[in-house]
Short mmCIF file of C-alpha atoms and ligand atoms in Angstrom, two decimals:
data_model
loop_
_atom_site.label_atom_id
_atom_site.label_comp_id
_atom_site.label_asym_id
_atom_site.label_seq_id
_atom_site.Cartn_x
_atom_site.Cartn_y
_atom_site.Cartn_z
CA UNK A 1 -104.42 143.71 215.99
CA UNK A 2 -100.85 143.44 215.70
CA UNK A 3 -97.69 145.77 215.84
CA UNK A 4 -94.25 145.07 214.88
CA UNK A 5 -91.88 148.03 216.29
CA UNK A 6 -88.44 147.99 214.92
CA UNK A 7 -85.56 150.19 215.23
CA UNK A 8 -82.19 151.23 214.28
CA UNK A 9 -79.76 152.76 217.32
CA UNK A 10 -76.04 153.01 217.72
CA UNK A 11 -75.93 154.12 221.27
CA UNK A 12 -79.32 152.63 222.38
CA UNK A 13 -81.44 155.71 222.97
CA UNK A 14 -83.68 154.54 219.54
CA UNK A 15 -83.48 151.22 221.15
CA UNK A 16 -85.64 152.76 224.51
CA UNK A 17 -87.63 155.06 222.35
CA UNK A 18 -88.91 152.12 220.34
CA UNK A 19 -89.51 149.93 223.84
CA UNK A 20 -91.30 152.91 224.97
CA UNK A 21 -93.33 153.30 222.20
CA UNK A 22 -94.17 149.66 222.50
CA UNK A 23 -95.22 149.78 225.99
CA UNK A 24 -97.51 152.32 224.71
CA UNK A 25 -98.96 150.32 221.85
CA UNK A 26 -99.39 146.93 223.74
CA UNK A 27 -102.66 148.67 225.61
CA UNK A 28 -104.28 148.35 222.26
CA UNK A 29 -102.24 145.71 220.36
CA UNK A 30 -99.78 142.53 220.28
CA UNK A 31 -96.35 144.13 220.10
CA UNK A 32 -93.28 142.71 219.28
CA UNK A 33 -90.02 145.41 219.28
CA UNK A 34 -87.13 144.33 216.82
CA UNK A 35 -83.41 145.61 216.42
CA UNK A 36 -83.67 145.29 212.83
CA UNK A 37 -80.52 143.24 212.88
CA UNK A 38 -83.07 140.38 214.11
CA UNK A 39 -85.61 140.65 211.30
CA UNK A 40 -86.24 137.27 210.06
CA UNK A 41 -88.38 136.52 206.94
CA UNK A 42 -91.67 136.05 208.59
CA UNK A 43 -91.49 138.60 211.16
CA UNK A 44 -94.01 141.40 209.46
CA UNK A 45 -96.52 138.16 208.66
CA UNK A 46 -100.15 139.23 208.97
CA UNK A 47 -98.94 142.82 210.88
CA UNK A 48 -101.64 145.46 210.60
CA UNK A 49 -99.00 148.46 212.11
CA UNK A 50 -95.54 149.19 211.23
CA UNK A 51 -93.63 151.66 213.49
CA UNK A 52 -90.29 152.00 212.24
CA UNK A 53 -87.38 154.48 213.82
CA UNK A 54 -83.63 155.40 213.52
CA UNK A 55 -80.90 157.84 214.60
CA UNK A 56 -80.31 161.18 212.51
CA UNK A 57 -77.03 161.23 211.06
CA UNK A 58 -76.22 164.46 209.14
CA UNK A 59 -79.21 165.43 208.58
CA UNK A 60 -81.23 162.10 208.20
CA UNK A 61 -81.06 158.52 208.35
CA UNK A 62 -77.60 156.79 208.98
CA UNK A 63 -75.48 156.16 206.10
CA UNK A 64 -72.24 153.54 206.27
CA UNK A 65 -69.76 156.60 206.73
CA UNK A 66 -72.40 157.86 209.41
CA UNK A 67 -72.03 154.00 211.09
CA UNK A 68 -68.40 154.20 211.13
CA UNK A 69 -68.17 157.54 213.09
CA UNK A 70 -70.57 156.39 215.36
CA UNK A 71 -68.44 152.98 215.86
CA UNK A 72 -65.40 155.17 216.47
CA UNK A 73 -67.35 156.82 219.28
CA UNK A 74 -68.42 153.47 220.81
CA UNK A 75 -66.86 150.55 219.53
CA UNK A 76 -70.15 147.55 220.18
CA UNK A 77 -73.25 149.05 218.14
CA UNK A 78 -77.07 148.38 219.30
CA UNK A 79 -77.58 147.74 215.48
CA UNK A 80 -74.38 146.49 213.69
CA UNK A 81 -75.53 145.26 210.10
CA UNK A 82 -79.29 146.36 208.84
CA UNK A 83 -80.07 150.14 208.46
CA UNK A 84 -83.04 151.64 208.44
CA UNK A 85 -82.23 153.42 205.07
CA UNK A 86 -81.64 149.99 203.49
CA UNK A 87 -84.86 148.16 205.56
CA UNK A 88 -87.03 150.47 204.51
CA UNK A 89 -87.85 150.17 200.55
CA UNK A 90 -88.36 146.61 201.53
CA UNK A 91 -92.17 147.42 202.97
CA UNK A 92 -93.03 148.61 199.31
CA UNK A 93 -92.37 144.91 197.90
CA UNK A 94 -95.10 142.99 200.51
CA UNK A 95 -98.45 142.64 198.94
CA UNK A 96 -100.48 143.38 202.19
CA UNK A 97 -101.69 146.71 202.68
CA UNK A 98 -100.02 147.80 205.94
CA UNK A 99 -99.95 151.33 208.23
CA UNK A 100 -96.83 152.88 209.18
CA UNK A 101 -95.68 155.32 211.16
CA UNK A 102 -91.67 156.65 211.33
CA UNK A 103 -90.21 158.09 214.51
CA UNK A 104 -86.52 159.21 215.12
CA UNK A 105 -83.90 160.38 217.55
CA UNK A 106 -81.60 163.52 217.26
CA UNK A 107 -79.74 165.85 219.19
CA UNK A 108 -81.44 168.56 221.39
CA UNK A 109 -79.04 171.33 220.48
CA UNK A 110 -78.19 173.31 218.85
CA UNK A 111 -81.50 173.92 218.02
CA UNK A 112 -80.96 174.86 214.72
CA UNK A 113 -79.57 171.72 213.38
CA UNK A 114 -82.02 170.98 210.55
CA UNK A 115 -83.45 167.50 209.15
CA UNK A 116 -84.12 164.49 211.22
CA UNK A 117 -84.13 160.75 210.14
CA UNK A 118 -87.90 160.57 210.55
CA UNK A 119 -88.76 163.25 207.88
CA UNK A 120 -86.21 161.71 205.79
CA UNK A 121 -87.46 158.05 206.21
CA UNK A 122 -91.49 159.95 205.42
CA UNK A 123 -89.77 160.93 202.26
CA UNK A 124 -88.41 157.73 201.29
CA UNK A 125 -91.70 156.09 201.94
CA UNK A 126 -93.55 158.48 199.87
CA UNK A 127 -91.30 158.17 197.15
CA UNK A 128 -92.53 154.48 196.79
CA UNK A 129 -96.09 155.11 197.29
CA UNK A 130 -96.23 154.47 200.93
CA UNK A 131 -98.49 156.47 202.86
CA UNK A 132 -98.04 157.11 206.51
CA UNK A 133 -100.03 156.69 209.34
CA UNK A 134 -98.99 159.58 211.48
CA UNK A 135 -97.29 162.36 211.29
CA UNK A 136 -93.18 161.31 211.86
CA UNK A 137 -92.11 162.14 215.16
CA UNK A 138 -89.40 163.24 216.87
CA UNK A 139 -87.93 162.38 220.22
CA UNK A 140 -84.39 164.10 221.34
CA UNK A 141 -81.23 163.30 223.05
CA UNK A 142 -78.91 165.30 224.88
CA UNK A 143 -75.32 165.60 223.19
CA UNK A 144 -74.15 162.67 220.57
CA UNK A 145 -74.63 160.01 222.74
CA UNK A 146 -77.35 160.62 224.97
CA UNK A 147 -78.98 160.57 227.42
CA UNK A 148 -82.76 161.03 226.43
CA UNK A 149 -83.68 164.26 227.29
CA UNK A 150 -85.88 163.79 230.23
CA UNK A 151 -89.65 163.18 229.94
CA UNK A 152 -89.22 161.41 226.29
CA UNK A 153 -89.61 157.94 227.17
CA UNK A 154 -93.13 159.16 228.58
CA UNK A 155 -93.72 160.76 225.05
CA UNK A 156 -92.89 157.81 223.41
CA UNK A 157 -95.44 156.00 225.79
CA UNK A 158 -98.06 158.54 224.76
CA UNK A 159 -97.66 158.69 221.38
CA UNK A 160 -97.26 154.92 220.82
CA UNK A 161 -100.83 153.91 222.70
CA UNK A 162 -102.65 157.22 220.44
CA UNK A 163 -101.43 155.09 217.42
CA UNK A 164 -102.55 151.81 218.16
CA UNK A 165 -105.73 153.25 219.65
CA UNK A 166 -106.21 155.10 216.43
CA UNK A 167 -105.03 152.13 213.76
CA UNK A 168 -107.15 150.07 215.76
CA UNK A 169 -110.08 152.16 215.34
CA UNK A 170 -109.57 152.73 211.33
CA UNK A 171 -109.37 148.78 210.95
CA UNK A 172 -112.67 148.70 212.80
CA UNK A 173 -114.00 151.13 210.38
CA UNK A 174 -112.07 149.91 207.22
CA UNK A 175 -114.42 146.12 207.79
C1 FMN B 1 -72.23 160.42 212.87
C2 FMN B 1 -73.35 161.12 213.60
C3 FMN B 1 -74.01 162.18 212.98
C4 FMN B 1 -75.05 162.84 213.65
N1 FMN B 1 -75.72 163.85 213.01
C5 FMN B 1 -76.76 164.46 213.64
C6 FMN B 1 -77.52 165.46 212.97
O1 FMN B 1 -77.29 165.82 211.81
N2 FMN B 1 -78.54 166.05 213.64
C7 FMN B 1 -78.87 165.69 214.91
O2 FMN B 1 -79.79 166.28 215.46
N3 FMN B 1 -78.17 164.73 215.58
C8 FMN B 1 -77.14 164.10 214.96
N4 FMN B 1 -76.44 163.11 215.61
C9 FMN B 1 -76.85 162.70 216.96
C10 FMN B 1 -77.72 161.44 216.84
O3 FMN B 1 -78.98 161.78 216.36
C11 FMN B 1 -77.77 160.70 218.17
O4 FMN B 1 -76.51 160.10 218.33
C12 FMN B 1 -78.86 159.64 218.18
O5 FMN B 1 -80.13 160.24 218.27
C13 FMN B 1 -78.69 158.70 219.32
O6 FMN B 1 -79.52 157.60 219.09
P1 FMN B 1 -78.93 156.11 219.24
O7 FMN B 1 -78.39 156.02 220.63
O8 FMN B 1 -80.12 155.22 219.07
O9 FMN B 1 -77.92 155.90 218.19
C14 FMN B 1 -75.42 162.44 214.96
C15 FMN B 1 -74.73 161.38 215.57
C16 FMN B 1 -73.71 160.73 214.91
C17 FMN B 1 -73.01 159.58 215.58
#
């Protein structure tokens, strides 16, 4: 089986969620983790597991006004020129069936703060027919910037070996 991870961060707290989450998956799967600035042409070619995460901006996934506040923050960007708003209607134009599964990062407080780029990206998908393979999932950050709030990058362990183990099991089923 293999997994292609990939991940839009401005600080780089996406960035360890999605390494996390692929130290998870690679007990059941290949796993290869992208900054989706570095998505070449063949990198999804015979994938059987998508995983695909991004900050929340206001509300959901990053949008170019979103970018620049976060540049003006902290001037070098994890991911400078592909968002995961833009990446993702591209998965509805292969012709391979393929599972996917969103995750995001957001704030910790306040609490209240509604949305999150993961239920927003599970809408997009949806919107072109794309089913997912997991509930999207949420992972926090304390303040803007970061840090990960502690015990996260465990979660993200977790959470990314259930999915393989569980794509890996509907494959076996699906022959
Ligand atoms: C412009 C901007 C808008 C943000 N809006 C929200 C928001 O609406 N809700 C939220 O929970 N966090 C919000 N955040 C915090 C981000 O979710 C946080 O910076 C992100 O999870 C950090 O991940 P990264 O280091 O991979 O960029 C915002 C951050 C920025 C820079």
């Amino acid at each position: 089986m293999r997994t292609v991870i990939v991940y839009e961060s401005m600080f780089g707290n996406t960035r360890a969620i999605a390494e996390a989450i692929g130290e998870g998956v690679a007990e059941h799967s290949d796993v290869t983790v992208l900054n989706l600035d570095d998505i070449t042409e063949g990198a999804l070619a015979d994938v059987d597991l998508v995983v695909a995460g991004g900050p929340t901006h206001t509300f959901g996934m990053s949008r170019p006004q979103t970018r620049l506040d976060a540049a003006n923050r902290q001037p070098y960007l994890v991911t400078q020129r592909v968002s995961l708003r833009d990446w993702l209607p591209t998965l509805a134009d292969r012709e391979a069936v393929v599972d996917v599964a969103v995750f995001c990062t957001k704030a910790a407080a306040p609490r209240w703060l509604p949305g999150s780029a993961a239920h927003s990206a599970a809408r997009a998908l949806k919107h072109r027919h794309i089913g997912l393979a997991a509930k999207p999932v949420v992972f926090h950050v304390e303040g803007m910037q970061g840090p990960l709030v502690p015990g996260e990058l465990d979660r993200a362990r977790d959470w990314g070996a259930e999915l393989a183990h569980a794509t890996k099991d509907l494959k076996r089923r699906r022959r």
